Coordinates of C-alpha atoms in Angstrom, one line a residue:
Chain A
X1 CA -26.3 10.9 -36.6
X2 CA -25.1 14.5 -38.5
X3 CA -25.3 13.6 -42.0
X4 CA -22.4 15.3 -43.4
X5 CA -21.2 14.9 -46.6
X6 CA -19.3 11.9 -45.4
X7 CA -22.0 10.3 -44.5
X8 CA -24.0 10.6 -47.9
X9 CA -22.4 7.8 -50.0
X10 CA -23.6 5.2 -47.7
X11 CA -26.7 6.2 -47.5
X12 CA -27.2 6.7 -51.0
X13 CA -25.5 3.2 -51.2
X14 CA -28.4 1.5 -49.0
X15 CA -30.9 3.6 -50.8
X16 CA -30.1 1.8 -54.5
X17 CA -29.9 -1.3 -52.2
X18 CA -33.8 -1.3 -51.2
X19 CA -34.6 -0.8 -54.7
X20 CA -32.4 -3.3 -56.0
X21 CA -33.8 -5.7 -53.0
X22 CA -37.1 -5.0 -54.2
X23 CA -37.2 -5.1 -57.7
X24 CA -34.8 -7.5 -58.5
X25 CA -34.4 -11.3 -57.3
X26 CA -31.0 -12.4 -55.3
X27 CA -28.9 -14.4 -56.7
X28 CA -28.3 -16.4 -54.3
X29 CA -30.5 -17.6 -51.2
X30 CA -29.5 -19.1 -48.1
X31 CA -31.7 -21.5 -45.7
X32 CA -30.9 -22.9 -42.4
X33 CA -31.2 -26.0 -41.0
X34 CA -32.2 -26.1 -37.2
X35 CA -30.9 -29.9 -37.0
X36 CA -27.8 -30.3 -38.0
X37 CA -27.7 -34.2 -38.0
X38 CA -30.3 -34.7 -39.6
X39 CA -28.6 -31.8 -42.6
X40 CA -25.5 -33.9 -42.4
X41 CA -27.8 -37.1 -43.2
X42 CA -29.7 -35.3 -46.3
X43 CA -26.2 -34.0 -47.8
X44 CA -24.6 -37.5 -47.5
X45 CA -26.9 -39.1 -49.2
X46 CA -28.1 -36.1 -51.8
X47 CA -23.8 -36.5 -52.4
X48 CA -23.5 -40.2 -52.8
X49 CA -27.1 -41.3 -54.5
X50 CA -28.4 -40.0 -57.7
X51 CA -31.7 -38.9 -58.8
X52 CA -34.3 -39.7 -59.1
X53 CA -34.2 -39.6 -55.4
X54 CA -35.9 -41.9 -53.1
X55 CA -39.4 -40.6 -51.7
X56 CA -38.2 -40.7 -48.0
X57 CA -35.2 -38.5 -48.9
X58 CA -37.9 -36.5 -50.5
X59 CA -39.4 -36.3 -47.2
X60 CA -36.7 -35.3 -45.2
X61 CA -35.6 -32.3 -47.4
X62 CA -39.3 -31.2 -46.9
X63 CA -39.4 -32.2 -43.5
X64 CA -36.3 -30.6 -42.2
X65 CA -35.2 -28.2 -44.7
X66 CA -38.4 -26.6 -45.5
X67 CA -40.1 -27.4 -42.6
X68 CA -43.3 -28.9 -44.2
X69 CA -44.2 -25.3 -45.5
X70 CA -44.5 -25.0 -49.1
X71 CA -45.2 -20.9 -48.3
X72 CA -43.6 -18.3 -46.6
X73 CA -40.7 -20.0 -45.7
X74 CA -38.1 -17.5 -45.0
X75 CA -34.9 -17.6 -47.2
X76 CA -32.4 -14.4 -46.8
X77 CA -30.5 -12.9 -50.2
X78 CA -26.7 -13.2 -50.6
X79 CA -24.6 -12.1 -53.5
X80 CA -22.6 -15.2 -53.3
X81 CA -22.7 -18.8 -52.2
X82 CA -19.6 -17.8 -49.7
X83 CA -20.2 -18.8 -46.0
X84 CA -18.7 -15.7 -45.4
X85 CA -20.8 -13.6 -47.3
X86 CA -22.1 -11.1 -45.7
X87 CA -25.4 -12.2 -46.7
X88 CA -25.1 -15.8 -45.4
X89 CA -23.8 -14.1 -41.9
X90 CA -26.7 -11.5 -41.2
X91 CA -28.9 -14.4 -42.1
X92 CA -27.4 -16.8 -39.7
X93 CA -28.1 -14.2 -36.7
X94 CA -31.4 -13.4 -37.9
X95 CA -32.7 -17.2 -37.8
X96 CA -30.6 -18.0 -34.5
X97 CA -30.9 -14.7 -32.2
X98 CA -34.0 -15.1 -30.5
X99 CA -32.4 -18.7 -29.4
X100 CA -32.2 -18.8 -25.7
X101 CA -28.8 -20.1 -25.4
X102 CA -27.7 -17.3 -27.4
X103 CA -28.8 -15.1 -24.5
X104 CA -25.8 -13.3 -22.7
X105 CA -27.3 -14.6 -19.6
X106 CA -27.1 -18.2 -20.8
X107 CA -24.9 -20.6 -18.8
X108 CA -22.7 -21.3 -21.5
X109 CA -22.6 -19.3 -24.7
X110 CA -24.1 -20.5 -27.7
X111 CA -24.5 -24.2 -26.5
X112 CA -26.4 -26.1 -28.7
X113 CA -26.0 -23.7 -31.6
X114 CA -25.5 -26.0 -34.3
X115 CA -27.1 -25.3 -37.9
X116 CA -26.3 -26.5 -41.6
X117 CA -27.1 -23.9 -44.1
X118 CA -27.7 -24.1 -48.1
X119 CA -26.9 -21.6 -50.5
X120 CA -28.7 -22.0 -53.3
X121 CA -28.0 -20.5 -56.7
X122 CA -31.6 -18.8 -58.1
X123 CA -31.4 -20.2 -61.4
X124 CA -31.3 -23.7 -60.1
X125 CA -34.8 -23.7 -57.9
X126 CA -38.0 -24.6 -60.5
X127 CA -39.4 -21.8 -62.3
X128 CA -42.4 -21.8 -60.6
X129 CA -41.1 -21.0 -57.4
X130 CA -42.0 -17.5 -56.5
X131 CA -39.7 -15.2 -53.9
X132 CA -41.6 -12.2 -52.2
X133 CA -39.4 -9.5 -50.8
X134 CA -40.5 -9.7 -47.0
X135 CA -38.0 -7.1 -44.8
X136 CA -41.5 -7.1 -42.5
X137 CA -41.3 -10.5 -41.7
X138 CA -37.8 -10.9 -40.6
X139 CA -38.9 -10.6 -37.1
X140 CA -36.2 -10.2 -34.4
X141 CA -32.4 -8.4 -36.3
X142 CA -32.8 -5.4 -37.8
X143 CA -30.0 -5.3 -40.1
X144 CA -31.0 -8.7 -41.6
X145 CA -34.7 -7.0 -42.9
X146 CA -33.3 -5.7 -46.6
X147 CA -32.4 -9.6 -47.0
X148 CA -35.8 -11.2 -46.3
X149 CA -37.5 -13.0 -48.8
X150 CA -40.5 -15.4 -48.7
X151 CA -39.9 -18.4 -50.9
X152 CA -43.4 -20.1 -51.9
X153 CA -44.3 -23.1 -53.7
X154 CA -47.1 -25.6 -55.0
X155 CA -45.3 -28.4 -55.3
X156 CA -42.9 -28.6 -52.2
X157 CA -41.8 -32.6 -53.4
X158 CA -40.3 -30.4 -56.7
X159 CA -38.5 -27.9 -54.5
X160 CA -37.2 -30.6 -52.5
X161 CA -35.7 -32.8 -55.7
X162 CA -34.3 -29.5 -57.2
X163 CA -32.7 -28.6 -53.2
X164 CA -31.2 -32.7 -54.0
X165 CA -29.9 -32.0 -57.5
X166 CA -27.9 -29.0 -56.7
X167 CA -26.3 -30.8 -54.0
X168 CA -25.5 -33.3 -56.0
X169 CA -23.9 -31.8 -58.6
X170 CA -22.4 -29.3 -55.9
X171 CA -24.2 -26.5 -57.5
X172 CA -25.5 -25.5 -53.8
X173 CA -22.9 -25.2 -51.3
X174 CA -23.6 -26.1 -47.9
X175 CA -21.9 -25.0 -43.9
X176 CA -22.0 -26.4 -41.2
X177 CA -22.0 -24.4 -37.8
X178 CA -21.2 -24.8 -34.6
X179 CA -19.1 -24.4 -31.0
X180 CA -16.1 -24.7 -33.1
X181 CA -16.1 -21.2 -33.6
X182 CA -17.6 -21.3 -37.1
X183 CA -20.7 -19.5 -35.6
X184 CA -18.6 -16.8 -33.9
X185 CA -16.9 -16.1 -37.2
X186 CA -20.7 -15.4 -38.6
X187 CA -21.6 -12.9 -36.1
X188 CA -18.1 -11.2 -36.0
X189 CA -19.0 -10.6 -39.6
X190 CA -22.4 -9.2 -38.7
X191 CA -20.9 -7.2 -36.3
X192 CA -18.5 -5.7 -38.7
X193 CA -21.1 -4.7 -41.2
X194 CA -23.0 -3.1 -38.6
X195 CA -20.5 -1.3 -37.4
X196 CA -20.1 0.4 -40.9
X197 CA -23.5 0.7 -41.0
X198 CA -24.8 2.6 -37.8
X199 CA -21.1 3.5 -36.2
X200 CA -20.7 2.7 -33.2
X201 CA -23.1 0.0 -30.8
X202 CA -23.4 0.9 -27.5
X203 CA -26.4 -1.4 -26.5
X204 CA -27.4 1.2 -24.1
X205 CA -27.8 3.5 -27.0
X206 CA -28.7 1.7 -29.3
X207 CA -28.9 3.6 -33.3
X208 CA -32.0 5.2 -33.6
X209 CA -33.1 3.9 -36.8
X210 CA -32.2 0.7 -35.5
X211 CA -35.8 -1.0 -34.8
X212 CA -37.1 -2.5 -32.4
X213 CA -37.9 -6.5 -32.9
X214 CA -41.3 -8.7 -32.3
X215 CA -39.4 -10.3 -29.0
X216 CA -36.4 -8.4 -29.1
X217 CA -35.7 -4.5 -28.5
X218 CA -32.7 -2.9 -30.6
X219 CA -30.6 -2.7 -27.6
X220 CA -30.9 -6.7 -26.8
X221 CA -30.3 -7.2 -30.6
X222 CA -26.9 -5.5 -29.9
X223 CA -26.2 -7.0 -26.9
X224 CA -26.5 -10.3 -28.2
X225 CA -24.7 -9.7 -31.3
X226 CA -21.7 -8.5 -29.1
X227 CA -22.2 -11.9 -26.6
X228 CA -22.2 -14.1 -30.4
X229 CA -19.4 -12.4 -31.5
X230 CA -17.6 -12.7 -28.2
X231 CA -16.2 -9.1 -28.0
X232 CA -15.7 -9.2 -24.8
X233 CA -13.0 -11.5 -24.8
X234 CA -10.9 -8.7 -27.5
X235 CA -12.0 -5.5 -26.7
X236 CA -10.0 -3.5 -24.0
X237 CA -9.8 -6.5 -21.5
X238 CA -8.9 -4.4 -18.3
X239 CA -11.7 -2.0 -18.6
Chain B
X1 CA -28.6 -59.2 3.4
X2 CA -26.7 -56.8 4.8
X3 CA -25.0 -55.4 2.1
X4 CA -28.3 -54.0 0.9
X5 CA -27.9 -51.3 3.8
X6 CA -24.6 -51.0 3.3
X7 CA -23.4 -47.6 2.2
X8 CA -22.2 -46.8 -1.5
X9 CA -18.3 -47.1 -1.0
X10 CA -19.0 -50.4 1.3
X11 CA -21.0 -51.7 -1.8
X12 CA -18.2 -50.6 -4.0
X13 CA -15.8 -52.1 -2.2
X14 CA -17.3 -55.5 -2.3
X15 CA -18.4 -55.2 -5.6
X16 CA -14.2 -54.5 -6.4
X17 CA -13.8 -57.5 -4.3
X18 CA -15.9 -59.6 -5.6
X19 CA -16.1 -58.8 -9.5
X20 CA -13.9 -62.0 -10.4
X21 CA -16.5 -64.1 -8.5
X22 CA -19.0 -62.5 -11.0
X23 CA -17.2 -62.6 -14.2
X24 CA -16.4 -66.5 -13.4
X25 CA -20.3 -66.7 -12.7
X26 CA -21.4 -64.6 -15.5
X27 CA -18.9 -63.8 -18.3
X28 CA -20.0 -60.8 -18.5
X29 CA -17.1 -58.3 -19.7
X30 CA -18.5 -54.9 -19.7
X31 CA -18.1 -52.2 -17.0
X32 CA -20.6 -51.8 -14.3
X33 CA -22.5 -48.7 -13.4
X34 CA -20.4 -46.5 -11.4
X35 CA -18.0 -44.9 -13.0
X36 CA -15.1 -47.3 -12.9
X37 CA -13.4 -46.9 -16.3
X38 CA -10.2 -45.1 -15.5
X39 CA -10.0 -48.4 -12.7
X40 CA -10.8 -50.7 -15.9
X41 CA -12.3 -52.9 -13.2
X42 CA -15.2 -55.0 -14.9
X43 CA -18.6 -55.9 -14.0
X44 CA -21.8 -56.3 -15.0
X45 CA -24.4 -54.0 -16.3
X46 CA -28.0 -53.6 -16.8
X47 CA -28.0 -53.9 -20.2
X48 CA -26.0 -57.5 -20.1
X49 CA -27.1 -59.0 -17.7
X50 CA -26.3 -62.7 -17.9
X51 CA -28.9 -65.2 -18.4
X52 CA -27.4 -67.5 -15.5
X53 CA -28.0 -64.9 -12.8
X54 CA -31.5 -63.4 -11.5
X55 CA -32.4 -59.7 -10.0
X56 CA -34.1 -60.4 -7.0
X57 CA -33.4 -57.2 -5.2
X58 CA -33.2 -53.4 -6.0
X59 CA -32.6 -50.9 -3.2
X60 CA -32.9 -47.0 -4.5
X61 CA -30.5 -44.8 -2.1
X62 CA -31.1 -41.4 -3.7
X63 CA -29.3 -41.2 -7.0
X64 CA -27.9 -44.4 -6.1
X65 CA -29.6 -48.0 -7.3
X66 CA -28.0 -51.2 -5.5
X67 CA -29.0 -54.4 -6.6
X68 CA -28.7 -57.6 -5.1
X69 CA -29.0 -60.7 -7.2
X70 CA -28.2 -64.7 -7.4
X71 CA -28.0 -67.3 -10.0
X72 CA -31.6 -69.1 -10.3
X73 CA -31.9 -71.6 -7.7
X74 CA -28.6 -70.6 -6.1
X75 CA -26.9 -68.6 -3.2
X76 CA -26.7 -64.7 -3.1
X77 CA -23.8 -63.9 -5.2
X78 CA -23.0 -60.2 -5.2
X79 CA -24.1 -57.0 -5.7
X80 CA -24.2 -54.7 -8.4
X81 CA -24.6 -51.1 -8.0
X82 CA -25.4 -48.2 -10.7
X83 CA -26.2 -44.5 -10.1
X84 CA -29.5 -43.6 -10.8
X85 CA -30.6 -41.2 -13.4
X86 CA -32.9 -38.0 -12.2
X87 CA -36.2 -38.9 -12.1
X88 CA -37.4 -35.8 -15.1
X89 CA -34.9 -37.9 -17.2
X90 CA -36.6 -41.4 -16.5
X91 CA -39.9 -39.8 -17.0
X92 CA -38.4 -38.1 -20.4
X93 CA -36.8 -41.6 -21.4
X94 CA -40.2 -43.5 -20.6
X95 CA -42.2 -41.1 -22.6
X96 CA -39.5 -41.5 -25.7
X97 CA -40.4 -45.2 -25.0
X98 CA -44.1 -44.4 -26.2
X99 CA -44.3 -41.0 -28.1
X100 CA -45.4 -41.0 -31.7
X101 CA -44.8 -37.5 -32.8
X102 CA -41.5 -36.4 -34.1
X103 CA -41.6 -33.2 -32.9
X104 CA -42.1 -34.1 -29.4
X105 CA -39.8 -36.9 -29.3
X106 CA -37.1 -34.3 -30.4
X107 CA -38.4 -32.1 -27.9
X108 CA -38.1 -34.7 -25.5
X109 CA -35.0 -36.0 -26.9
X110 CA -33.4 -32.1 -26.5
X111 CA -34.3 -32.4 -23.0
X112 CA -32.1 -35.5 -22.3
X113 CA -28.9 -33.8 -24.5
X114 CA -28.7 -30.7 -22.0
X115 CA -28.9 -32.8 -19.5
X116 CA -26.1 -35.0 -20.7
X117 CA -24.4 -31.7 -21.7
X118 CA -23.9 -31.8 -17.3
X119 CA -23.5 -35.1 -16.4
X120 CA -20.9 -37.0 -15.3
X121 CA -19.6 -40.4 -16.9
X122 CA -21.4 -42.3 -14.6
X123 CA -24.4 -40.8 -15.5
X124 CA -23.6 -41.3 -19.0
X125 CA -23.0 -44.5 -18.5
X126 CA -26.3 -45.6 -17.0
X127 CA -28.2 -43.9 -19.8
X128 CA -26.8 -46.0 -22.3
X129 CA -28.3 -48.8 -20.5
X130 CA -31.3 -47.2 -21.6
X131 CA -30.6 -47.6 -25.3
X132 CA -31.8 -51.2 -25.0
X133 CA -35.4 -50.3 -24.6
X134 CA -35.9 -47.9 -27.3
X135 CA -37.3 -48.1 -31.0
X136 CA -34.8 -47.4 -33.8
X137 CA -36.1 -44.0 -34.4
X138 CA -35.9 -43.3 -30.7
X139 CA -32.3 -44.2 -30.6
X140 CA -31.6 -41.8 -34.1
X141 CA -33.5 -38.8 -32.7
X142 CA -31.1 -39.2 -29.6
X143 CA -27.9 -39.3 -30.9
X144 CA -29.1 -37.1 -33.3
X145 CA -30.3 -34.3 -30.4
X146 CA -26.8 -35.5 -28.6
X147 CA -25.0 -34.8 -31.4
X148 CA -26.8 -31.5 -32.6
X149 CA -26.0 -30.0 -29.0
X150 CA -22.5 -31.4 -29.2
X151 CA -22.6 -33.0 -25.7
X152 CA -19.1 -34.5 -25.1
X153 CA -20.0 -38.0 -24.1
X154 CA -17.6 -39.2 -21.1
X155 CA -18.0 -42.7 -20.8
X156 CA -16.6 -45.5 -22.3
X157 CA -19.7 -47.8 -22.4
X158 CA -22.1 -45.4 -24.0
X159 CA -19.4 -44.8 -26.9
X160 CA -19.1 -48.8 -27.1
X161 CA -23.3 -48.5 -27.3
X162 CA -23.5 -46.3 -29.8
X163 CA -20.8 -47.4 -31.7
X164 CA -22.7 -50.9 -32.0
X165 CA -25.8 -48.9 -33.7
X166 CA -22.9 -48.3 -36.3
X167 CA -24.2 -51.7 -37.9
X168 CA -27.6 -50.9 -38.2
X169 CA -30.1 -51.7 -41.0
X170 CA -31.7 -48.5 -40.8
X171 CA -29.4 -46.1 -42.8
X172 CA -30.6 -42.9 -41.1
X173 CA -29.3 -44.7 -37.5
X174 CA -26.2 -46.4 -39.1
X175 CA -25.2 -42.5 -40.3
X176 CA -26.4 -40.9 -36.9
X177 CA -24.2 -43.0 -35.6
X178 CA -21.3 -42.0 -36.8
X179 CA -21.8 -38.7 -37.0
X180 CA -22.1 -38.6 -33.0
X181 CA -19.2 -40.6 -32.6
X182 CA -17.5 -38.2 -34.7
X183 CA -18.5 -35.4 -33.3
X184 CA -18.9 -36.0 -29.3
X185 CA -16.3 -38.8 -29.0
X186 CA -13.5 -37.4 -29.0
X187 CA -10.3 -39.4 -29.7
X188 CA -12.5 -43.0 -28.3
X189 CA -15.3 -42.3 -30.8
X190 CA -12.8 -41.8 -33.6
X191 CA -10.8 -44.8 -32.3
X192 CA -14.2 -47.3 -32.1
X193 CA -15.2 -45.9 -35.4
X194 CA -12.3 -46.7 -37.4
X195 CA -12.4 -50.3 -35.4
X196 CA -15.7 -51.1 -36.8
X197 CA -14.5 -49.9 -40.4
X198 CA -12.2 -52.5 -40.3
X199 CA -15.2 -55.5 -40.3
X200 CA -17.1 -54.1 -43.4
X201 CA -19.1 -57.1 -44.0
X202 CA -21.0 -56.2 -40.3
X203 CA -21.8 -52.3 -41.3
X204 CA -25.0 -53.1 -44.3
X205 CA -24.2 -48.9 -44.5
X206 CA -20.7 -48.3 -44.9
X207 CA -20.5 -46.3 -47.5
X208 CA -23.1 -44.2 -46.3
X209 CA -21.3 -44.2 -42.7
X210 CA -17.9 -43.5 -45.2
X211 CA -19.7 -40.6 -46.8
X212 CA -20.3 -38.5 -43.8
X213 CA -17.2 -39.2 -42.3
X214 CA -15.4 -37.4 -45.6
X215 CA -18.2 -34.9 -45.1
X216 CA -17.2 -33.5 -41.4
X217 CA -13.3 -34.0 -42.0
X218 CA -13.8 -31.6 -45.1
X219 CA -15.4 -29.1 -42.8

């Protein structure tokens, strides 16, 4: 790409980004739920109960929310608690992409695609929760790397009570997404912001600063993103 | 005898024929295993079968399983006929029978939902016979992987089966539950939903089950 004088405010733009994504803690953080049932189950009950909060609920938020990791477990930044955010939407693709339903030589697109998602507000996870900014380990969708944190903990049962309260007092607002097009809407999003981003994404050649994934090259990054987003079914039909 | 080598729309036929004979001789309401619900011709199934009449006979045709059966101590009666399920999915439902670990009971639970993602009413149908054998976390991680996948469930009797787990004591289930009815059923599942809302004093979780109703309609 000619960097022409056009072209400078963006970059300049991403450049105060990486600083800002570096130095400075999000204020909001979103992280996915692979099993969506279960999600619904935690939410329900985090809505109708009260703390203090029953050890098996406990359990579950660790258990299916965090995954029973208390480190590393991978949160992405997003300026609001919107679900469409741009944040929330690159991090949606980044967690799901590698999925192979999500393939565009899956039988059916996006079957089984279902997620909840949290976004939780900074200021209400305990203060000795510590985020590392981790672009390196956001392993398979590119544009999603400036949003990567690592979210550690000692004491996962805390994290868990604090994930509880802010549901409760609807502090941390939650999605759910699935075939009903709420997923679509994610990577449609995605897609837009890359498209302002590299110009245009022609899987077959793909943006050369675009890089290359841990199981996914740029050009299947692109290619999927395109089969999420269902551009096909908009873009010059008769071609 | 005879009926045992009889082929599948012979045995359906008599089993059409003779399904007053068995009701008389059973009570037995549900539907049977093929897929007769848009007929809403009733029979017997696995999972009821009445305490008057005794198994004696099961003949596996390919995905077809014929059974021939009689009171205890009496005649041959009839003949009851079900598809039968692919043999990976018996295998995957024996081992949620006996697995310990979450993870590979979802795993194996996943399995089942694509499957069911594919199969026909009938096939639904027999796999909610199924249910009857399972633990209560079994059941939850299920309808839970059934529900996560959004399979649309086809048949009648499985809807009715899950519909009953609507009144369990384990909270987790009761909400599973109806979240799958919700969320697979389609108009039925809606419909056997609000039915069982009606008797609160039989769901020991409604407000729970109330709670994630309000949750997906505010979606």
């Amino acid at each position: 790409m000619r960097v022409g004088a056009e072209n400078l405010l963006p970059l300049i733009q991403r450049w105060f980004e990486r600083i800002q994504a570096r130095f400075l803690r999000p204020i909001h953080i979103l992280r996915l739920c692979r099993r969506r049932t279960e999600f619904f189950s935690i939410v329900n009950e985090a809505t109708q109960g009260a703390p203090p909060w029953p050890p098996d609920l406990v359990d579950r938020v660790i258990q299916y929310v965090l995954e029973d990791d208390n480190v590393n477990i991978s949160v992405y930044a997003s300026a609001t608690a919107d679900p469409l955010d741009l944040g929330h939407a690159l991090g949606v693709i980044a967690e799901g992409i590698i999925q192979q339903d999500f393939q565009p030589s899956a039988k059916k697109r996006a079957k089984g695609c279902t997620r909840g998602t949290l976004m939780i507000p900074i200021n209400s996870l305990p203060i000795n929760v510590r985020l590392q900014y981790t672009p390196q380990h956001n392993l398979n969708f590119f544009p999603a790397d400036d949003r990567h944190y690592d979210l550690s903990t000692l004491n996962p049962r805390e994290l868990a009570a604090s994930i509880l309260d802010g549901i409760h007092i609807r502090a941390i607002h939650w999605t759910s997404l699935g075939n009903d097009g709420s997923y679509r809407v994610q990577a449609a999003i995605a897609y837009s912001y890359c498209l302002s981003r590299f110009g245009t994404l022609d899987h077959g050649n793909p943006p050369s600063q675009w890089r290359n994934g841990k199981d996914l090259t740029s050009a299947a990054q692109i290619e999927i993103l395109k089969h999420l987003a269902n551009l096909a079914l908009i873009d010059s039909p008769l071609q | 005898m005879m009926a045992i080598s009889s082929s599948y729309s012979e045995a359906e036929d008599r089993l059409t024929r003779e399904v007053p004979l068995y009701e008389s001789l059973t009570g037995a309401t549900a539907n049977s295993g093929i897929e007769r619900e848009t007929l809403a011709v009733q029979s017997l199934s696995m999972t009821d079968s009445p305490q008057t009449a005794l198994a004696v006979e099961v003949i596996t045709k390919g995905q077809e399983r014929i059974l021939l059966w009689r009171p205890k101590g009496g005649e041959w009666t009839g003949l009851y006929t079900s598809l039968r399920l692919p043999e990976n999915i018996r295998e995957d439902l024996a081992m949620l029978r006996e697995e310990e670990c979450e993870d590979t009971v979802y795993k194996i639970a996943d399995s089942i939902a694509k499957w069911m993602a594919d199969a026909s009413g009938a096939e639904q149908r027999v796999l909610a016979t199924s249910f009857g054998g399972l633990t209560v976390r079994g059941v939850r991680i299920l309808l839970s992987a059934i529900a996560d996948a959004e399979v649309q469930l086809r048949s009648e009797h499985l809807l009715h089966t899950i519909a009953g787990f609507l009144g369990s004591e384990d909270k987790r289930l009761a909400q599973t539950a109806g979240v799958c009815l919700l969320q697979c059923g389609g108009g039925l599942g809606g419909t056997l939903l609000r039915a069982r809302l009606n008797d609160p004093a039989s769901l020991p979780h409604i407000q729970l089950i109330l709670g994630a109703i309000h949750l997906l309609s505010s979606q």
